[in-house]
Coordinates of C-alpha atoms and ligand atoms in Angstrom, one line a residue:
X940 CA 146.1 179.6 5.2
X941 CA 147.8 178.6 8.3
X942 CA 149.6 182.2 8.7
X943 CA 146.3 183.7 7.5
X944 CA 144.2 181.7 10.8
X945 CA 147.0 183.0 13.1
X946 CA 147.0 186.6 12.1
X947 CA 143.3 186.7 12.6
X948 CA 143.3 184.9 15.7
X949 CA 146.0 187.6 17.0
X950 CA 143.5 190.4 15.8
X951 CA 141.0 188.6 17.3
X952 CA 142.6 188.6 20.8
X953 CA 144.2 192.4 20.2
X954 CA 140.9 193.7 19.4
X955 CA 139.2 192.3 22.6
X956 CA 141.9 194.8 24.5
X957 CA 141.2 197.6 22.4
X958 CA 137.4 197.1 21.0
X959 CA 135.8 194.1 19.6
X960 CA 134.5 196.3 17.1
X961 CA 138.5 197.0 15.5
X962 CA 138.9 193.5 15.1
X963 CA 139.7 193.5 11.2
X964 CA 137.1 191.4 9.4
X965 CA 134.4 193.7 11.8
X966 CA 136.2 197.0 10.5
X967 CA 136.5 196.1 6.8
X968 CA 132.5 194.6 6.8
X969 CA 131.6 197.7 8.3
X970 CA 133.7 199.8 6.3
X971 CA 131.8 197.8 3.1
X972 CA 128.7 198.7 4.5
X973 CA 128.9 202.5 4.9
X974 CA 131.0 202.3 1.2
X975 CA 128.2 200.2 -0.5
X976 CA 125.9 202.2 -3.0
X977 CA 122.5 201.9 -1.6
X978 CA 121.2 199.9 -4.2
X979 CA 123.6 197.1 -3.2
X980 CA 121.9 198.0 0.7
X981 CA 119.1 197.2 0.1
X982 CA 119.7 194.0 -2.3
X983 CA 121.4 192.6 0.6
X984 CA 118.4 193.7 3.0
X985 CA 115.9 192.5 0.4
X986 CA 117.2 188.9 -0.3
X987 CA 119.4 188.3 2.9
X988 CA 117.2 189.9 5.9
X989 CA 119.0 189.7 9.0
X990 CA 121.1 187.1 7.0
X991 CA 123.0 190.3 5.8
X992 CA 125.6 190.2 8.3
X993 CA 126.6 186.9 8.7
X994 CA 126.2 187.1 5.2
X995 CA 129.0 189.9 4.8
X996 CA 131.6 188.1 7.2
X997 CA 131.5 184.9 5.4
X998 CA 132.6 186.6 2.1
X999 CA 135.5 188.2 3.9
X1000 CA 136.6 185.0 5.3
X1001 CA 136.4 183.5 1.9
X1002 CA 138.5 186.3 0.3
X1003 CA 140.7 186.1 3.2
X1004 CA 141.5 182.5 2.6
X1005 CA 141.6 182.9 -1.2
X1006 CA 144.1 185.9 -0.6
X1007 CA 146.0 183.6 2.1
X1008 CA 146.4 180.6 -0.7
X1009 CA 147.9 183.1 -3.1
X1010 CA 149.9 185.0 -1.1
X1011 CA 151.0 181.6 0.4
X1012 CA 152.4 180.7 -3.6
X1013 CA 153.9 184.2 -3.9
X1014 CA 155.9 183.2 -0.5
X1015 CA 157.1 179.8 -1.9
X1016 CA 159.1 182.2 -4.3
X1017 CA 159.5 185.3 -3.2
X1018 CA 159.7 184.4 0.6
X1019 CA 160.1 188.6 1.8
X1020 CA 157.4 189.7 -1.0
X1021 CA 155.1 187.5 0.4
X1022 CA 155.3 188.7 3.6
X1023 CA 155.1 192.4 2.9
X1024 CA 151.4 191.4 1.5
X1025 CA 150.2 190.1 4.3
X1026 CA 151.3 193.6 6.0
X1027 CA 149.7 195.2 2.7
X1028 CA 146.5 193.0 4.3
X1029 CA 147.2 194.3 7.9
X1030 CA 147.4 197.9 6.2
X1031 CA 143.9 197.8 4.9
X1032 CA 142.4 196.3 8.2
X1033 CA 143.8 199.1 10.3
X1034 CA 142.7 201.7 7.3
X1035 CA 139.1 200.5 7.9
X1036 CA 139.2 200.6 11.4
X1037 CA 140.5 203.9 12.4
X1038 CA 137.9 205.1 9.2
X1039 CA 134.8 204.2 10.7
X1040 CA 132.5 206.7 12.0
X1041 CA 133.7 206.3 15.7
X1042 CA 136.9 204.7 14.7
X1043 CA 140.2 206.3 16.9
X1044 CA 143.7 205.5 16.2
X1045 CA 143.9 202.9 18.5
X1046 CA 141.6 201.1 16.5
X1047 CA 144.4 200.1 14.3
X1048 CA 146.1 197.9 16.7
X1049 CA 144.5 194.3 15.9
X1050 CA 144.7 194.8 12.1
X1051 CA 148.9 195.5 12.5
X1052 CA 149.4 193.3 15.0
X1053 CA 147.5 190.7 13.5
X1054 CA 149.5 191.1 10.2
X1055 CA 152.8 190.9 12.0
X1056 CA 152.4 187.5 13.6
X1057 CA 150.6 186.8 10.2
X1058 CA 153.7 187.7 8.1
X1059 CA 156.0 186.2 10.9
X1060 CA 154.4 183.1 10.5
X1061 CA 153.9 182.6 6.8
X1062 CA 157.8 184.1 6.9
X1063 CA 158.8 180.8 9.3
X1064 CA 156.6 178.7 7.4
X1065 CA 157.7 179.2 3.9
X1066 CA 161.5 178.7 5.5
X1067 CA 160.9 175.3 6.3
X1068 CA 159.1 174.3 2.6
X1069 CA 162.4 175.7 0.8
X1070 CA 166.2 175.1 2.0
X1071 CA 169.0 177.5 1.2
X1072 CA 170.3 175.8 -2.6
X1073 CA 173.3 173.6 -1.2
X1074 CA 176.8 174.4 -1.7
X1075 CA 178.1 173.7 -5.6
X1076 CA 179.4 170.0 -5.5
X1077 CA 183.3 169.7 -5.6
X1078 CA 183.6 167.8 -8.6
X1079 CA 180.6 168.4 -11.7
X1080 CA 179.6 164.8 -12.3
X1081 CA 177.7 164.4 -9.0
X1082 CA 175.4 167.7 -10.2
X1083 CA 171.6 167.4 -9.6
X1084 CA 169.5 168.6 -12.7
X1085 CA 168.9 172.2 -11.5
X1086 CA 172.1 173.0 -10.3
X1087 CA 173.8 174.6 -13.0
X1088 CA 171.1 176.9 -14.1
X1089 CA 170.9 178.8 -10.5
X1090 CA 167.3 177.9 -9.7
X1091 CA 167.0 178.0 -6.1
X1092 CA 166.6 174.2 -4.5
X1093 CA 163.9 173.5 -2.9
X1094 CA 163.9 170.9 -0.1
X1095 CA 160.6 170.1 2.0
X1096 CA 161.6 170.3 5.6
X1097 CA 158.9 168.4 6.8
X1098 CA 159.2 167.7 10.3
X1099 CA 160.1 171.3 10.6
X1100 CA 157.1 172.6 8.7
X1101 CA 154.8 170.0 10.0
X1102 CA 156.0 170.9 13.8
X1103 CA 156.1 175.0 13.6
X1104 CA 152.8 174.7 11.6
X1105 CA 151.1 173.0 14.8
X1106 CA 152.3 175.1 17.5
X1107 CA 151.8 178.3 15.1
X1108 CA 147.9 176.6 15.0
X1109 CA 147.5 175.7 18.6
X1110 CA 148.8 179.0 20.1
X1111 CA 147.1 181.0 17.5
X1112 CA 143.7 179.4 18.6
X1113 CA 144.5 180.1 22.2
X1114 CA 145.0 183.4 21.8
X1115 CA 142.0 183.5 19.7
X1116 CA 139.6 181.8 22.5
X1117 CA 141.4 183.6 24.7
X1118 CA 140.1 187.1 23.0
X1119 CA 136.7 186.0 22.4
X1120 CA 136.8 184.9 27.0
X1121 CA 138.0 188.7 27.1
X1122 CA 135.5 190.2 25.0
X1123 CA 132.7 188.2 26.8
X1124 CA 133.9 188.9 30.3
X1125 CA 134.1 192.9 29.4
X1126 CA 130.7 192.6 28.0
X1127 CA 129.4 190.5 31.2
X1128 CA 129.1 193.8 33.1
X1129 CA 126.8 195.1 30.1
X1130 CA 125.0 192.2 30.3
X1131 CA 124.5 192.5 34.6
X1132 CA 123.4 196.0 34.3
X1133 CA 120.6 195.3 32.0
X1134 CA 119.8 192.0 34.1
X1135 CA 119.9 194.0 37.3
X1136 CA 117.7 197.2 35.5
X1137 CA 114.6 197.3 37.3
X1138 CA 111.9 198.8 35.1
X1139 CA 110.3 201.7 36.5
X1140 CA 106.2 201.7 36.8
X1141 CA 105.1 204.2 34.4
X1142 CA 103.6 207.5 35.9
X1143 CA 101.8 208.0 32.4
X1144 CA 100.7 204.4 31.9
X1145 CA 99.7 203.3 28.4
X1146 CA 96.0 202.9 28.3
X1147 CA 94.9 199.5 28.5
X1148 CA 94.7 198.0 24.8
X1149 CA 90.8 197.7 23.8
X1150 CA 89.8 193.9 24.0
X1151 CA 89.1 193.4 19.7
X1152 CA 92.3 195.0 19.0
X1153 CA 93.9 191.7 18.5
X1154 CA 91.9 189.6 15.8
X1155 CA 93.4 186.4 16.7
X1156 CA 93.3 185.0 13.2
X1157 CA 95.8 181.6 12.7
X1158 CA 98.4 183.8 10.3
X1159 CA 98.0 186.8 11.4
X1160 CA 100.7 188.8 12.9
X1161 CA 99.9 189.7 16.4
X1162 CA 99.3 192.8 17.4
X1163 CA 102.1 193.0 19.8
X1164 CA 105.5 191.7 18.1
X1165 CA 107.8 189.8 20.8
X1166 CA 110.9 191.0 21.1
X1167 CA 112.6 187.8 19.5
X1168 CA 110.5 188.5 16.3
X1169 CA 111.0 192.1 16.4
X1170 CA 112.9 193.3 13.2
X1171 CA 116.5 194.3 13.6
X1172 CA 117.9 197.2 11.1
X1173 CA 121.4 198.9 11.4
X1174 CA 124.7 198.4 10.3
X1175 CA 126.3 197.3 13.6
X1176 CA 128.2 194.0 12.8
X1177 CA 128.8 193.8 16.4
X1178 CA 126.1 194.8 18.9
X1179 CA 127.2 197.4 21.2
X1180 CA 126.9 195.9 24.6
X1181 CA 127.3 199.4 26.8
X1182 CA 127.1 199.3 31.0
X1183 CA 124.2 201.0 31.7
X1184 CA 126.4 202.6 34.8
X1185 CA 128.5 204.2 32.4
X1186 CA 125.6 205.5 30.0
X1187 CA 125.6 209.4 29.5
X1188 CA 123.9 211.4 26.7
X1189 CA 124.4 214.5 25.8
X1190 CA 121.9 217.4 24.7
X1191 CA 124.0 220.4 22.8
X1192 CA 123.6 222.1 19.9
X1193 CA 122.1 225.4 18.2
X1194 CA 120.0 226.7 20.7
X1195 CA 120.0 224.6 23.4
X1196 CA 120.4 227.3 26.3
X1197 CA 121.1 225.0 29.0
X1198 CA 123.0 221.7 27.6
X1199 CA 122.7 218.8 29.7
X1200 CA 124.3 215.7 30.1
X1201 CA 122.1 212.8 31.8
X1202 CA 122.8 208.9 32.7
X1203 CA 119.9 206.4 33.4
X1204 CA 119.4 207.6 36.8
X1205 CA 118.6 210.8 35.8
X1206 CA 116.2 209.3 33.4
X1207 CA 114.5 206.8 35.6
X1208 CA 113.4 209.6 38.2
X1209 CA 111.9 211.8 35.5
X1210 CA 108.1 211.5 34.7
X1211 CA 108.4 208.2 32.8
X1212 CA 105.4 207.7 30.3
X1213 CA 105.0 203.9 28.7
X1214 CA 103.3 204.2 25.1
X1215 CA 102.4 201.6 22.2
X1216 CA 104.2 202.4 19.4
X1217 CA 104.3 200.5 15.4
X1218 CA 107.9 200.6 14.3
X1219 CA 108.6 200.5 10.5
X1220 CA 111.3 200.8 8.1
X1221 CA 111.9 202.9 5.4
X1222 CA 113.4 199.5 3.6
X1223 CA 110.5 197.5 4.4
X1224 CA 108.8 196.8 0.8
X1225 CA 105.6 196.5 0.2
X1226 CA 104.4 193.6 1.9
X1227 CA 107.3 193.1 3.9
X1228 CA 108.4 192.4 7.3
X1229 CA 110.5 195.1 8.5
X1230 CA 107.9 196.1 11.0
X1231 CA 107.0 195.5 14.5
X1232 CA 104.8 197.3 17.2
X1233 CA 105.6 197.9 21.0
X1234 CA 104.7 198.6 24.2
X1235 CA 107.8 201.2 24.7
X1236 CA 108.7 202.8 28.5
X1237 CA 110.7 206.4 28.8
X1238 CA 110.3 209.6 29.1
X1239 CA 109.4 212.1 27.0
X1240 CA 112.3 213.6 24.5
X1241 CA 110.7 216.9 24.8
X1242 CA 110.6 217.4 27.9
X1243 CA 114.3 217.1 28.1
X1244 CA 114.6 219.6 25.1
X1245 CA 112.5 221.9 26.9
X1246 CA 114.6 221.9 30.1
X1247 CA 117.6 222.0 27.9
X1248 CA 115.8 225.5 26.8
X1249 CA 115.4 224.5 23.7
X1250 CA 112.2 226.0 21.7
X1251 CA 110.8 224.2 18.0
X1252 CA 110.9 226.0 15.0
X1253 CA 107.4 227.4 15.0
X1254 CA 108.3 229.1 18.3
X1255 CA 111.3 230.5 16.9
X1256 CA 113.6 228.3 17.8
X1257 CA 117.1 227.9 15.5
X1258 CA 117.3 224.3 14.6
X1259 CA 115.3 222.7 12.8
X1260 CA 117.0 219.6 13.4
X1261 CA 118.2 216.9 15.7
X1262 CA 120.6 215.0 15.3
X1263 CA 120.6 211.9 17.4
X1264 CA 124.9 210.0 17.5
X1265 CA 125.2 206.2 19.0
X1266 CA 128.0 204.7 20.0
X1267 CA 128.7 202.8 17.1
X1268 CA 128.7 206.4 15.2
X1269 CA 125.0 206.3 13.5
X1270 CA 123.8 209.6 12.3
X1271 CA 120.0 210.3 12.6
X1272 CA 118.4 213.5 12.2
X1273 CA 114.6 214.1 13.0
X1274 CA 113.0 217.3 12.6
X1275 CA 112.3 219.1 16.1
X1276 CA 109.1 220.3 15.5
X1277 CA 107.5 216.7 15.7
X1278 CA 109.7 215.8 18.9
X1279 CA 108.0 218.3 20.2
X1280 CA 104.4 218.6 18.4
X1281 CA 103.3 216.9 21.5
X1282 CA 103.6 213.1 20.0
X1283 CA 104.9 211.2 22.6
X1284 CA 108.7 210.9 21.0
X1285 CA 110.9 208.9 23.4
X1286 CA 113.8 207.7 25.0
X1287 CA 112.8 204.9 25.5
X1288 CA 114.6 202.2 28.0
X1289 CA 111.8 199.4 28.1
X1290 CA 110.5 197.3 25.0
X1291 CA 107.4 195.3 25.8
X1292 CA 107.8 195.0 29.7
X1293 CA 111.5 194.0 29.6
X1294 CA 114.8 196.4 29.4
X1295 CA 115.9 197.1 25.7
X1296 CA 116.9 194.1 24.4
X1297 CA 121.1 195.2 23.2
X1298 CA 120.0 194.8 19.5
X1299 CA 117.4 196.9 19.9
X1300 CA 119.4 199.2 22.0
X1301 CA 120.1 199.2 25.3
X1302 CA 120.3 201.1 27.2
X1303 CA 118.6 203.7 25.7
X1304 CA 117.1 204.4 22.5
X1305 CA 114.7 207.1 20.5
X1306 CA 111.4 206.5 19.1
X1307 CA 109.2 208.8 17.7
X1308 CA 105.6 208.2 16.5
X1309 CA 105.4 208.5 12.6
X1310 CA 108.8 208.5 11.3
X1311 CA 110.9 205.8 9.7
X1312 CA 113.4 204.3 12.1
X1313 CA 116.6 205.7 9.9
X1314 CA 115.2 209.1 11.0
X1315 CA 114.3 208.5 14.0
X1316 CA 115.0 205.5 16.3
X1317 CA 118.6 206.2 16.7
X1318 CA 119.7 203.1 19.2
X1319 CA 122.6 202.8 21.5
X1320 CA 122.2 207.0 21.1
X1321 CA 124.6 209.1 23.7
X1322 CA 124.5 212.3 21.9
X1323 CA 122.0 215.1 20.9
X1324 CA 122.3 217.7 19.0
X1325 CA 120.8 220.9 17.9
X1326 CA 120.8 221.7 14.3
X1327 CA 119.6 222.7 11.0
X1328 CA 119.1 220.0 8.1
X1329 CA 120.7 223.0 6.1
X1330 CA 124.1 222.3 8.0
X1331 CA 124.4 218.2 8.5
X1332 CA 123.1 215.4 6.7
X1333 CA 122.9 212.4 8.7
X1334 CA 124.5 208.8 8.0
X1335 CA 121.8 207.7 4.9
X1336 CA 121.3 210.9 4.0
X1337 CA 124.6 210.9 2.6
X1338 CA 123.2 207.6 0.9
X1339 CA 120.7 209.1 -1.0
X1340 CA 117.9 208.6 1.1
X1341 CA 115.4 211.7 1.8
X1342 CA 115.9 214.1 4.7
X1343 CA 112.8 213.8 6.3
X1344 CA 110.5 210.7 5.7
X1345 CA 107.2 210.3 8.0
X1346 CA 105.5 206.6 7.4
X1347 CA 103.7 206.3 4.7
X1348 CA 99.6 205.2 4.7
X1349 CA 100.3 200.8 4.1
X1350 CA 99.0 197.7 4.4
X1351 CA 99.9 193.8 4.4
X1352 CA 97.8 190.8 3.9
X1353 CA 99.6 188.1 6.5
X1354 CA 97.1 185.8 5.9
X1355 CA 96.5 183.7 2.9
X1356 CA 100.0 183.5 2.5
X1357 CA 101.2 184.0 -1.2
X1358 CA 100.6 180.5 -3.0
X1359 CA 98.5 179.1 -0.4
X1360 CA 95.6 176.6 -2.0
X1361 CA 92.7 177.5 0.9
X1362 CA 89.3 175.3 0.3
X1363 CA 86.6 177.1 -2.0
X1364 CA 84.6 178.7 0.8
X1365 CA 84.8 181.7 3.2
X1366 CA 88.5 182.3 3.6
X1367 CA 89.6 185.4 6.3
X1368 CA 92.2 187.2 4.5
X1369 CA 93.3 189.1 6.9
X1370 CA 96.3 191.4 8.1
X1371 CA 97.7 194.6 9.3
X1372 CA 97.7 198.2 8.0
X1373 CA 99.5 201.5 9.5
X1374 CA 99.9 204.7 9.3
X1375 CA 101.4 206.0 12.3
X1376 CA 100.2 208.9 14.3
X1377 CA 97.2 209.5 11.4
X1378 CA 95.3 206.1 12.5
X1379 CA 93.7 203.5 10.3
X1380 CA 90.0 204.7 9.4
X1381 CA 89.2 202.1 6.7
X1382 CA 90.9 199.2 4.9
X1383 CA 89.3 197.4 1.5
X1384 CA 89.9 194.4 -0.5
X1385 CA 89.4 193.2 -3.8
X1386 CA 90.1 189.9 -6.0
X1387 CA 91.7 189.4 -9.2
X1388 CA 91.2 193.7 -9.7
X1389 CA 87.1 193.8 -8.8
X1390 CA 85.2 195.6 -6.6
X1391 CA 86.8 196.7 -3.2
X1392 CA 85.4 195.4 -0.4
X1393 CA 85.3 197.1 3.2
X1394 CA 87.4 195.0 6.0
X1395 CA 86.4 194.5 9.2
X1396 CA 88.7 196.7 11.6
X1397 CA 90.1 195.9 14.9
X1398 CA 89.2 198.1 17.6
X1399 CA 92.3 200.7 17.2
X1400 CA 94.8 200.8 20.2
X1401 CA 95.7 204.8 19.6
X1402 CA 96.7 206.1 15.8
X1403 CA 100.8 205.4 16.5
X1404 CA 100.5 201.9 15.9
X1405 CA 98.9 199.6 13.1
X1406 CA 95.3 198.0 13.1
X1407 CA 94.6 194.6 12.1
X1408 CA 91.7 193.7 9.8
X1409 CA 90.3 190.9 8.1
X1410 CA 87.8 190.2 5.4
X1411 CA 85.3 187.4 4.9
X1412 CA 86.6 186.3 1.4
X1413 CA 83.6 184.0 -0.3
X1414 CA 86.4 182.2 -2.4
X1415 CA 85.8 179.9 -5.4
X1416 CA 87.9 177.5 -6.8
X1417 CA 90.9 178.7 -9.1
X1418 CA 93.6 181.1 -9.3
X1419 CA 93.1 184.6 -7.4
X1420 CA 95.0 187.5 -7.1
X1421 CA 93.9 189.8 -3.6
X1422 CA 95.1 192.9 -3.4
X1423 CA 94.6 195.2 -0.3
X1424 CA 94.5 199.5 0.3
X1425 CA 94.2 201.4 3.8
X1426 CA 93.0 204.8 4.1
X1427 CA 93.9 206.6 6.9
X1428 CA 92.9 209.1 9.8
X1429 CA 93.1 212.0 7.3
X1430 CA 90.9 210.4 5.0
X1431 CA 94.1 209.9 2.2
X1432 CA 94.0 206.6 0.6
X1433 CA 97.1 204.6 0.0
X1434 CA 98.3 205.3 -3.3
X1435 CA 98.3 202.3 -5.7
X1436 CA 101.5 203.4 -7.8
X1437 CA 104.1 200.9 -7.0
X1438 CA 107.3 203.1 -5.8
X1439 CA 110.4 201.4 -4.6
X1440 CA 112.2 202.0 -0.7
X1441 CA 114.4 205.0 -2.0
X1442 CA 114.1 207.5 -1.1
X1443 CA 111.3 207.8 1.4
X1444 CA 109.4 204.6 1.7
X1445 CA 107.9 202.1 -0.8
X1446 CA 104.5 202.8 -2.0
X1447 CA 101.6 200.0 -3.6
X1448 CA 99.2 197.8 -2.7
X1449 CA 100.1 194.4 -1.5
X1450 CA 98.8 191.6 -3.4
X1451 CA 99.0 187.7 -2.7
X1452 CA 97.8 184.7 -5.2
X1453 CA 96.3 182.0 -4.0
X1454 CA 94.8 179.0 -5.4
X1455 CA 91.9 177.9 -4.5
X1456 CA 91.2 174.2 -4.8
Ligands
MTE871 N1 122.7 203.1 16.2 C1 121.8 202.8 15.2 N2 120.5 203.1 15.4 C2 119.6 202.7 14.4 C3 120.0 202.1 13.2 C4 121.4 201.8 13.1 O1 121.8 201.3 12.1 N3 122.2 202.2 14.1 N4 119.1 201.8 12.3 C5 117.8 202.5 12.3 C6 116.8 201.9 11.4 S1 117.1 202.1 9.8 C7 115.7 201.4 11.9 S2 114.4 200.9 10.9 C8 115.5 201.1 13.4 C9 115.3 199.7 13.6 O2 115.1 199.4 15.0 P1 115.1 197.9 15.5 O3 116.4 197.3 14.9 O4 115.1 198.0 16.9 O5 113.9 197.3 14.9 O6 116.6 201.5 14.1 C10 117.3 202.7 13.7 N5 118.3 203.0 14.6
MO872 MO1 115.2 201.5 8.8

């Protein structure tokens, strides 16, 4: 275990010179998480949360350290076997970095240099638990017990193992704080250029948000999420921290007469439009959490596309698809005709008055009224391109989810929580329900499967982002079972057939018991 703490505290410092994200344990847990089957996703999304990640790394580290105790037996024996496992180790590590979406072959370098001083070590140690068998006694009598049958003596050097094992420990976890002090001081010019951002003021100002739209009900989720509740989805085990300075995206592709390549200064002295956008999920079950809404700050994505000389399908354009890349190698493909229906798809820079927070982005992200995030909120993004959903299939695509999935018609009751026991009497049960850019036009409740019941509605802030409503509930004492259905600006009522998150969104009405007493 000793060997197994200084090979990762080498990887740890190697990876801060070459990327924090090639470190080995980060390669390998990302390397699970584009391997896992989706139905293991979203398990680990279901019953984790944001716990996932953490979640992930732990498990490594324990597999590590089971993998280091057994090796460590192997070496008491076989003292050059043993080593070459560890290197087997380093040989996976590097495997997983370079494999990842944006991995490189540099990327390598902190799994095989980690598995060197890793090997070296464990190699030193296991030297000083065993001793060279002593030279065959002159005379027979004096024999120890083992000596005649050629099993190799073992001696315990302790002073020796005791004193290489602590200097092994100490340097090792100086070279380990020393690569995390690297890692941060890289990322402090990141975090400057977002301090230092200055948020410009909207020409296209989001209209101010009607006074009822927010209900103000104790339980209720309010109707703008702050940023430290906002959900977080994506596999990045470590948050790109990019330098705004050094941002650049790209806009090629099928099509795309003109291609451009623009950094945030381009951006910020373009027509910059601020909009109040819901965000959802496609894993977010019925009922669940995994959404958020936001006052968002950009410009507009088409725009761009149009100066890039790009024209939408339906004007004869020859993609049909856009393919948004980040940094961290996410895949996201959106359909070009709705980033440029006239919704008011983004790129954003601002979330709720303050630069993108890194986790949700910065410096730049998409967001596009209507569509799951997974096809269309690509963060960290630096790349566009023009193509057909014929010819690419973006990151969970390939992972079975659908091509093209616009939010569907739902609702959540925030308030009685599930299991609550409210007093007989009138009880608000209350919540939120969305279906972005089609707008909320009625939402009903019913108990324990009778009659629905119209909800009162919030006044609605504009139909990309969810209304809140709430419903006088006469309750009496016992067990109840509420269930709750939106309709939306179409006039389509949520279905009530109970459909998982694969492939294109989950589908049901949200129920909560209660017991009233
Ligand atoms: N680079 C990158 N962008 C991404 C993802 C990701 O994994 N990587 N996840 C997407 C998904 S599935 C969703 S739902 C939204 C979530 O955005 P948020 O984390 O800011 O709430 O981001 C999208 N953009
Ligand atoms: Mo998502």
């Amino acid at each position: 275990m000793i060997a197994g703490f200084c090979s990762l505290a080498a990887a740890e410092l190697v990876s801060a010179l070459v990327r924090p994200e090639a470190g080995p344990v980060t390669a390998v847990g990302g390397a699970v998480i584009d391997r896992s089957p989706t139905a293991l996703k979203e398990f680990a999304v279901r019953h984790l949360g944001t716990g996932d990640k953490p979640a992930l790394e732990l498990g490594i580290v324990v597999l590590l350290a089971v993998f280091a105790m057994a090796v460590g037996v192997l070496a008491l024996h076989h003292r050059r076997t043993g080593s070459a496992a560890v290197l087997l180790f380093g040989a996976i590590g590097a495997a997983a970095a370079v494999g990842r979406p944006e991995g490189s072959a540099p990327d390598a370098l902190p799994s095989v240099v980690g598995a060197a001083v890793g090997a070296g070590v464990l190699f030193a140690l296991t030297g000083r638990l065993t001793t060279a068998p002593p030279r065959p006694p002159a005379s027979g009598s004096e024999s120890g017990s083992g000596s005649g049958s050629g099993e190799a003596y073992r001696a315990f050097d302790r002073r020796g193992f005791v004193i290489t094992s602590a200097v092994a420990t100490a340097v090792s976890a100086g070279a380990g704080l020393l690569g995390r002090r690297l890692t941060s001081s890289v990322q402090a010019g990141a975090t400057a250029s977002r301090h230092d951002l200055v948020l410009p003021v909207p020409d296209s100002p989001a209209p101010a948000v009607p006074a009822g739209a927010g209900l103000n009900i104790r339980g209720l989720s309010p109707f703008f999420t702050p940023v430290k509740d906002f959900y977080r989805v994506d596999t990045a085990l470590v948050v790109p921290r990019l330098d705004a300075a050094g941002w650049r995206l790209r806009i090629h592709g099928e099509g795309v007469a003109r291609p451009l390549t623009v950094g945030l200064h381009d951006l910020l002295r373009r027509e910059i439009i601020e909009r109040d956008i819901t965000l959802a999920c496609v894993s977010n079950e019925v009922g669940g959490p995994y959404i958020g809404n936001a006052r968002w700050l950009g410009v507009r994505l088409a725009d761009l596309l149009r100066e890039a000389g790009v024209r939408p399908p339906s004007a004869g354009g020859p993609a049909d698809q856009l393919v948004a890349r980040s940094v961290d190698g996410m895949t996201i493909g959106t359909p070009v005709e709705a980033v440029m229906d006239g919704r008011d798809a983004m790129l954003a820079l601002g979330m709720n008055g303050e630069p993108l927070p890194f986790e949700h982005g910065f410096p730049v992200r998409m967001v596009v009224p209507g569509l799951y995030g997974y096809v269309s909120a690509c963060k960290w993004i630096e790349d566009i391109e023009l193509t057909t959903f014929d010819a690419y299939d973006a990151y969970w695509v390939r992972r079975s989810w659908a091509q093209q999935a616009p939010v569907k018609t739902e609702s959540r009751i925030d308030t009685p929580r599930s299991l609550a026991s409210p007093r007989p009497g009138t009880v608000p049960v209350a919540g939120v329900a969305w279906a972005q850019h089609r707008g909320i036009s009625r939402v009903e409740v019913r108990v324990d499967g009778g009659k629905w019941h119209p909800a009162r509605l919030a006044a609605a802030d504009n139909r990309d982002t969810w209304r809140q409503w709430v419903w006088e509930w006469p309750a009496t004492s016992g067990r109840h079972t509420l269930e709750v259905r939106a309709t939306d600006g179409t006039g389509a009522t949520q279905t009530g057939r109970r459909a998982g998150t694969v492939p294109d969104g989950a589908t049901g009405w949200h129920s909560v018991e209660v017991d009233v007493s």
